[in-house]
Amino acid sequence: MANATMVTEFLLLGSPDDWDLSFLYFTEFPMTYLGTLLGNILIVTITTADKNLHTPMFFFLRNLSILDMCYISITVPNACVNSLTGNRAISVADCATQIFLVIFCACVELLFLTIMAWDRYVAICQPLQYLLIMKHQICVHMTLATLVSGLLYAGVHTGNTFRLSFCQSNVVLQFFCDVPSLLRLSCSDTTSNMVLFWVSTVAIGGGCFTFIAMSYFRIFSAVLKFPTRAPGKAFFTCTPHILLVSIFLSSGTAVYLRSSATSDTLQDMVLSAFYTMVPPFLNPLIYSLRNQQVKDAVRRVMGRQLFSGKQ
């Protein structure tokens, strides 16, 4: 190992083994990215412009939309530019930054989804105490606590990754820098890294999923006791949330906790796209654009714009 050449830069995935990934980089990725930006910008604009949506639920939806635009912007534009220019190189510092931001956004995304599930539980099961429990100050504090938790979580995993030595191949078999791909390139012992991922995933991911599932279970139980609250509507509203969280957690867990011996590059790439691109793309559809309050707000805001334009 003394004669090994230390890695100074990494090469992101091109088209190995005669794969032609241009259809992803020039069609699927840009279209998904554009759709994500448009959907989330609409949500941010509407929830900011319409005073009727200045409620705790839409406060978190607005924050989630801002986060989602940042989340998908970390990976997709860079992958498309690299494919267009043919320059696959990324410096160690840029790679570390990308890993930190991806982990940070993924952690905060999960925590936001958990808070939003709890918000719905309080609104439906404790409506008389809703405004007291979900005061604006409390919402701000929860948001700040979530961001700080994401920073700490991302910092620990990023630092633990880049304390390793990389002296083997510098080809990252992924369209962005991620921890599992780098662990396969390390010539150091990565046991502690994998243990840390297992423990943190079970503790945070499992804990959040359990909390979300319990919140929706209590919502279903409460709604079924009162037929006037339309249990069918509650079911069709909550089920997509649970499905999205399940996709997010299962794909992320599969990528980060799979054994390198059984890893398949194309499968890893697809799973990575699921946890980095699918939630930001679907969140506006599931959480907002299907909501009647948002639809009414869009009509009001558009109506004001048209009226002011005529004047």
Short mmCIF file of N, CA and C in Angstrom, two decimals, residues 30-48 53 58 61-70 72 277-291 294-295 298:
data_model
loop_
_atom_site.label_atom_id
_atom_site.label_comp_id
_atom_site.label_asym_id
_atom_site.label_seq_id
_atom_site.Cartn_x
_atom_site.Cartn_y
_atom_site.Cartn_z
N PRO A 30 -33.56 15.55 -17.57
CA PRO A 30 -34.00 16.96 -17.73
C PRO A 30 -35.49 17.15 -17.56
N MET A 31 -36.29 16.20 -18.08
CA MET A 31 -37.75 16.34 -17.96
C MET A 31 -38.19 16.23 -16.50
N THR A 32 -37.60 15.28 -15.78
CA THR A 32 -37.92 15.13 -14.36
C THR A 32 -37.50 16.37 -13.58
N TYR A 33 -36.32 16.88 -13.91
CA TYR A 33 -35.81 18.07 -13.22
C TYR A 33 -36.69 19.28 -13.48
N LEU A 34 -37.07 19.49 -14.74
CA LEU A 34 -37.92 20.62 -15.11
C LEU A 34 -39.29 20.51 -14.45
N GLY A 35 -39.86 19.30 -14.47
CA GLY A 35 -41.16 19.09 -13.84
C GLY A 35 -41.11 19.34 -12.34
N THR A 36 -40.01 18.93 -11.71
CA THR A 36 -39.84 19.15 -10.28
C THR A 36 -39.76 20.63 -9.96
N LEU A 37 -38.96 21.37 -10.73
CA LEU A 37 -38.83 22.80 -10.49
C LEU A 37 -40.16 23.52 -10.68
N LEU A 38 -40.86 23.23 -11.77
CA LEU A 38 -42.13 23.92 -12.05
C LEU A 38 -43.16 23.63 -10.96
N GLY A 39 -43.30 22.37 -10.59
CA GLY A 39 -44.27 22.00 -9.57
C GLY A 39 -43.99 22.64 -8.23
N ASN A 40 -42.73 22.60 -7.82
CA ASN A 40 -42.38 23.14 -6.50
C ASN A 40 -42.37 24.67 -6.48
N ILE A 41 -41.98 25.29 -7.59
CA ILE A 41 -42.06 26.76 -7.66
C ILE A 41 -43.51 27.21 -7.57
N LEU A 42 -44.40 26.48 -8.21
CA LEU A 42 -45.84 26.81 -8.13
C LEU A 42 -46.32 26.73 -6.69
N ILE A 43 -45.91 25.67 -5.97
CA ILE A 43 -46.34 25.51 -4.59
C ILE A 43 -45.79 26.64 -3.72
N VAL A 44 -44.52 26.96 -3.87
CA VAL A 44 -43.92 28.04 -3.08
C VAL A 44 -44.62 29.37 -3.36
N THR A 45 -44.89 29.63 -4.65
CA THR A 45 -45.53 30.88 -5.03
C THR A 45 -46.95 30.99 -4.47
N ILE A 46 -47.71 29.94 -4.62
CA ILE A 46 -49.11 29.96 -4.18
C ILE A 46 -49.21 30.05 -2.66
N THR A 47 -48.43 29.25 -1.95
CA THR A 47 -48.51 29.25 -0.49
C THR A 47 -47.96 30.54 0.11
N THR A 48 -47.16 31.27 -0.65
CA THR A 48 -46.66 32.56 -0.18
C THR A 48 -47.64 33.69 -0.51
N LEU A 53 -53.53 30.31 2.83
CA LEU A 53 -52.65 29.14 2.98
C LEU A 53 -51.52 29.39 3.96
N PHE A 58 -49.28 24.25 5.35
CA PHE A 58 -48.69 24.82 4.13
C PHE A 58 -47.35 25.49 4.42
N LEU A 61 -45.26 22.53 3.87
CA LEU A 61 -45.26 22.21 2.44
C LEU A 61 -44.35 23.15 1.66
N ARG A 62 -44.37 24.41 2.03
CA ARG A 62 -43.50 25.38 1.36
C ARG A 62 -42.02 25.06 1.63
N ASN A 63 -41.72 24.74 2.87
CA ASN A 63 -40.34 24.36 3.20
C ASN A 63 -39.92 23.09 2.47
N LEU A 64 -40.86 22.14 2.37
CA LEU A 64 -40.55 20.89 1.67
C LEU A 64 -40.29 21.15 0.19
N SER A 65 -41.06 22.04 -0.41
CA SER A 65 -40.87 22.36 -1.83
C SER A 65 -39.51 23.02 -2.07
N ILE A 66 -39.12 23.94 -1.19
CA ILE A 66 -37.81 24.58 -1.32
C ILE A 66 -36.71 23.54 -1.18
N LEU A 67 -36.86 22.66 -0.20
CA LEU A 67 -35.87 21.59 0.00
C LEU A 67 -35.78 20.68 -1.22
N ASP A 68 -36.93 20.33 -1.80
CA ASP A 68 -36.94 19.41 -2.94
C ASP A 68 -36.24 20.02 -4.16
N MET A 69 -36.41 21.31 -4.37
CA MET A 69 -35.71 21.96 -5.49
C MET A 69 -34.19 21.92 -5.28
N CYS A 70 -33.77 22.11 -4.05
CA CYS A 70 -32.34 22.02 -3.74
C CYS A 70 -31.86 20.59 -3.87
N ILE A 72 -32.91 17.94 -5.69
CA ILE A 72 -32.71 17.41 -7.03
C ILE A 72 -31.66 18.20 -7.81
N MET A 277 -34.66 11.56 -6.88
CA MET A 277 -35.45 12.27 -7.87
C MET A 277 -36.95 12.08 -7.73
N VAL A 278 -37.39 10.88 -7.35
CA VAL A 278 -38.82 10.61 -7.31
C VAL A 278 -39.55 11.42 -6.23
N PRO A 279 -39.06 11.46 -4.97
CA PRO A 279 -39.78 12.28 -3.97
C PRO A 279 -39.90 13.75 -4.33
N PRO A 280 -38.82 14.42 -4.77
CA PRO A 280 -38.98 15.83 -5.16
C PRO A 280 -39.96 16.03 -6.30
N PHE A 281 -40.02 15.06 -7.23
CA PHE A 281 -40.91 15.16 -8.38
C PHE A 281 -42.37 14.93 -7.98
N LEU A 282 -42.61 13.95 -7.09
CA LEU A 282 -43.98 13.58 -6.75
C LEU A 282 -44.57 14.38 -5.60
N ASN A 283 -43.73 14.95 -4.74
CA ASN A 283 -44.26 15.68 -3.58
C ASN A 283 -45.28 16.75 -3.94
N PRO A 284 -45.03 17.59 -4.96
CA PRO A 284 -46.05 18.60 -5.31
C PRO A 284 -47.38 17.98 -5.71
N LEU A 285 -47.32 16.83 -6.40
CA LEU A 285 -48.55 16.18 -6.84
C LEU A 285 -49.30 15.56 -5.68
N ILE A 286 -48.58 14.88 -4.80
CA ILE A 286 -49.21 14.14 -3.72
C ILE A 286 -49.66 15.05 -2.59
N TYR A 287 -48.82 15.99 -2.20
CA TYR A 287 -49.10 16.78 -1.02
C TYR A 287 -49.86 18.08 -1.30
N SER A 288 -49.80 18.57 -2.53
CA SER A 288 -50.35 19.90 -2.75
C SER A 288 -51.33 19.99 -3.91
N LEU A 289 -50.91 19.59 -5.11
CA LEU A 289 -51.74 19.84 -6.29
C LEU A 289 -53.02 19.03 -6.29
N ARG A 290 -53.11 17.98 -5.44
CA ARG A 290 -54.35 17.23 -5.31
C ARG A 290 -55.24 17.83 -4.22
N ASN A 291 -54.74 18.86 -3.55
CA ASN A 291 -55.44 19.47 -2.44
C ASN A 291 -56.39 20.55 -2.96
N VAL A 294 -55.37 24.18 -2.35
CA VAL A 294 -54.35 24.68 -3.26
C VAL A 294 -54.96 25.03 -4.60
N LYS A 295 -55.86 24.18 -5.09
CA LYS A 295 -56.52 24.46 -6.37
C LYS A 295 -57.30 25.77 -6.31
N VAL A 298 -54.85 28.67 -6.34
CA VAL A 298 -54.31 28.92 -7.69
C VAL A 298 -55.28 29.77 -8.49
#
